Structures are given as structure tokens and as C-alpha cells.
Coordinates of C-alpha atoms in Angstrom, one line a residue:
X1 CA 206.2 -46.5 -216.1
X2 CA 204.8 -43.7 -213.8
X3 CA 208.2 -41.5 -214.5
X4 CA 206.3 -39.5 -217.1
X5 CA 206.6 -41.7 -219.9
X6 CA 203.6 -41.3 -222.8
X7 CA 201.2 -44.0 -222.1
X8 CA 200.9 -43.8 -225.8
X9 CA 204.3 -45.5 -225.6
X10 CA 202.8 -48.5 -224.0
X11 CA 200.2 -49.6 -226.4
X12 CA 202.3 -52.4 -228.2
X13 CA 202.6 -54.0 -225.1
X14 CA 198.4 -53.5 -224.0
X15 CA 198.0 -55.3 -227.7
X16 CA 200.7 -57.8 -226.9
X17 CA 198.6 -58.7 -223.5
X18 CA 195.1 -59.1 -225.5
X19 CA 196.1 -60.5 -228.0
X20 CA 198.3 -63.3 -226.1
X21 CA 196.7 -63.8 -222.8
X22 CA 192.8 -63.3 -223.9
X23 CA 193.0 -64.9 -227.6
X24 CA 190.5 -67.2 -226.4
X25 CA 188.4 -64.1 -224.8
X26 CA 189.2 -62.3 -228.6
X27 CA 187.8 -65.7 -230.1
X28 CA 184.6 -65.9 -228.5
X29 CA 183.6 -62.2 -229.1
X30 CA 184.6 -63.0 -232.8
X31 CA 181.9 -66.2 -232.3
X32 CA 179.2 -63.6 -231.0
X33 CA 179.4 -61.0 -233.4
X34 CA 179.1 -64.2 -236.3
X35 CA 176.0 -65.6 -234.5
X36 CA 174.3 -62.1 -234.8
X37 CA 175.3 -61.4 -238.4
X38 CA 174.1 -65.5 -239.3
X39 CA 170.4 -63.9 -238.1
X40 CA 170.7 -60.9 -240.9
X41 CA 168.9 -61.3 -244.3
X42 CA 172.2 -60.7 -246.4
X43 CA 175.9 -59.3 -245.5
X44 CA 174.4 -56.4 -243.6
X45 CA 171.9 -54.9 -241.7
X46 CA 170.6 -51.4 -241.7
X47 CA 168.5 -51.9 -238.2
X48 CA 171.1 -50.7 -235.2
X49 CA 168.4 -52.6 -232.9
X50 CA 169.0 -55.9 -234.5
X51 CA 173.1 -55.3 -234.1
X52 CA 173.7 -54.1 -230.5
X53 CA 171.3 -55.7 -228.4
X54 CA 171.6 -59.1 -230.1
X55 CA 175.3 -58.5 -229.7
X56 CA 175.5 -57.8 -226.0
X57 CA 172.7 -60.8 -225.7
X58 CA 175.1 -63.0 -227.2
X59 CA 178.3 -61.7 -225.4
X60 CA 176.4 -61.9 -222.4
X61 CA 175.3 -65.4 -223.0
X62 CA 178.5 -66.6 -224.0
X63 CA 179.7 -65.8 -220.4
X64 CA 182.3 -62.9 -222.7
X65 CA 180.8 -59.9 -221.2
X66 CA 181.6 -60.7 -217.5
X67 CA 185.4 -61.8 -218.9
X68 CA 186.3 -58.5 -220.6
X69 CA 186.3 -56.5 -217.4
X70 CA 190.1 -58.9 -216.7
X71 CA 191.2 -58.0 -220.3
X72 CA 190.9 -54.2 -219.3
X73 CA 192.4 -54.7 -216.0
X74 CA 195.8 -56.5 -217.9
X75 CA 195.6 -54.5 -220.3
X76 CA 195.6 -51.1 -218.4
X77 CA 198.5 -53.5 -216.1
X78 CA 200.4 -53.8 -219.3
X79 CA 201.0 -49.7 -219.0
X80 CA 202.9 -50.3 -215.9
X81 CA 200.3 -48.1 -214.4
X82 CA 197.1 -48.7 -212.0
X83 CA 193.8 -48.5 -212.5
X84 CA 192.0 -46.5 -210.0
X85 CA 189.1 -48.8 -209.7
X86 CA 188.2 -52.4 -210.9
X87 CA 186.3 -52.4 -214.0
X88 CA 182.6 -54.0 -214.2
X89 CA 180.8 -55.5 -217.3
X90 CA 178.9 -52.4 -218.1
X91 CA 179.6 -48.1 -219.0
X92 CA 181.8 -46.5 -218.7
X93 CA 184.4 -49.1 -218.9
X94 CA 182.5 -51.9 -221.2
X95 CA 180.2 -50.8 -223.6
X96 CA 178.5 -53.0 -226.9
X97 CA 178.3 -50.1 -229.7
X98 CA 177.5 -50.9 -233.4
X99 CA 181.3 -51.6 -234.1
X100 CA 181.5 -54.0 -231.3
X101 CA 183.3 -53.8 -227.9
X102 CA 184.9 -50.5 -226.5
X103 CA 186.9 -51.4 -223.5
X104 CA 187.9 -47.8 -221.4
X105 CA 190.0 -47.5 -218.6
X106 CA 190.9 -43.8 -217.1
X107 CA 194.6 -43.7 -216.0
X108 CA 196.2 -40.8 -214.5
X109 CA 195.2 -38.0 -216.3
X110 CA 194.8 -40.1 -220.0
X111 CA 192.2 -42.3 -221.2
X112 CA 193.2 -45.6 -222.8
X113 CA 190.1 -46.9 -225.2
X114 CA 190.1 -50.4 -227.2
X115 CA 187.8 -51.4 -229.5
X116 CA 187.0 -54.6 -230.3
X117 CA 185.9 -54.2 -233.9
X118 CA 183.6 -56.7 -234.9
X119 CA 181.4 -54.7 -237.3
X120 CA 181.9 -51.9 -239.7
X121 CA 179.2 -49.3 -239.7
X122 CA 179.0 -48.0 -243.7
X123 CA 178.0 -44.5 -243.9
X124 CA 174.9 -45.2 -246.8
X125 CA 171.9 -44.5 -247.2
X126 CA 170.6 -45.9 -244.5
X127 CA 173.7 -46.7 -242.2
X128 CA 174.5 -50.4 -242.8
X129 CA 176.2 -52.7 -240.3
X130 CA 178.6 -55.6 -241.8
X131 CA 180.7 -58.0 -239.7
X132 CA 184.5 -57.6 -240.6
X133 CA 185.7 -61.2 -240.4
X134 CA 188.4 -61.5 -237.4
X135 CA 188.2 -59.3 -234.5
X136 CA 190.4 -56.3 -234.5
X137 CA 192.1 -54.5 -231.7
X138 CA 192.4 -50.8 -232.2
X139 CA 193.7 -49.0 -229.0
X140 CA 194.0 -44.8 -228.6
X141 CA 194.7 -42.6 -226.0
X142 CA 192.6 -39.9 -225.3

């Protein structure tokens, strides 16, 4: 698919790949982000400190963080286009945020970003953190 065609065109097929091929992957970050939000006092927290860094402790720990680096490479694959570099467990191409995994790969002259949502980040007063159940895939092009 390097004749031109939108990457944006592709993205059906990058869920397809995640979805089927690291549903296991997609379970265990699911696992992590409910181990974190069983350590809260209530359905939320308002302390980004006690959301992120527990999170990536717990991806990391659960052997996760070292497996997403594959789901970026199959699911950059699934565009039918390459990635000029392997990914690594860390920015800019895996990064733990407050909403929960953002997998980014650069390819050709677009920028393909999935995020993991694990968390929904409630603009209050303070900000609040609340884990959304299942793990959902959201994937742009920038």
C-alpha cells in the first residue's frame, strides 16, 4: 500500500491485527490498569502519581511493556507499509499517560498513534482518573 493510498484507509485492518493477534497482550494491559485502580480509595483518583507510575510498574511487571513494542511493529505491518526503525518499550513509540498506553509509529510522512484506553481522565475539579472497564483501541493519523 505505498502507491499513495491514505494510511488513514488502513486502520480497520491495524485494529483487526490488535485486536486478533495480541488479545491476550490487550488482556493483560486490561489486568494492569485493574490492579492499579483496586489500590484507589473509591472509583477514582485525583493523584496523576498514583495512576501512571503504578501503571507502567504493573505493565512492566507483568512482562506487557516489553510485548507492545511487536503490537506496534504488526500493527504499523498491517498498513502495508515499513517502519523505519524497530520500536523499544519506551518514548517516543511507547509511552504510559493517564489514559493508558499510546503506541506511535512514524511512517512515511504520517504518524499512526493507538491508544490503549484504560482510564478516563474527568475534567473536575481536581482532574480525576477512572478505569473504563475493557481496554479500548482508538487509532488516528496524524
Amino acid at each position: 500500500m505505498t502507491d499513495g493510498t491514505p494510511l488513514s484507509s488502513t486502520l480497520d485492518d491495524v485494529e483487526r491485527v490488535l485486536r486478533e493477534e495480541h488479545e491476550r497482550l490487550l488482556r493483560v494491559v486490561g489486568q494492569c490498569a485493574d490492579a492499579v485502580a483496586a489500590e484507589w480509595d473509591g472509583d477514582s483518583q485525583t493523584d496523576r502519581d498514583s495512576v501512571v507510575p503504578s501503571f507502567a510498574r504493573a505493565l512492566d511487571g507483568s512482562g506487557a511493556l516489553s510485548r507492545l513494542p511487536r503490537a506496534l511493529a504488526d500493527a504499523v505491518t498491517a498498513t502495508g507499509r515499513p517502519m523505519p526503525a524497530p520500536p523499544v518499550a519506551a518514548p517516543p513509540y511507547v509511552v504510559v499517560t493517564g489514559e493508558g498506553v499510546v503506541l506511535r509509529a512514524t511512517v512515511g510522512t504520517e504518524r499512526l498513534v493507538i491508544l490503549l484506553r484504560t482510564f478516563d481522565v474527568v475534567a473536575d475539579d481536581p482532574t480525576r482518573y477512572v478505569r473504563t472497564g475493557d481496554v479500548s483501541v482508538e487509532i488516528e493519523v496524524r
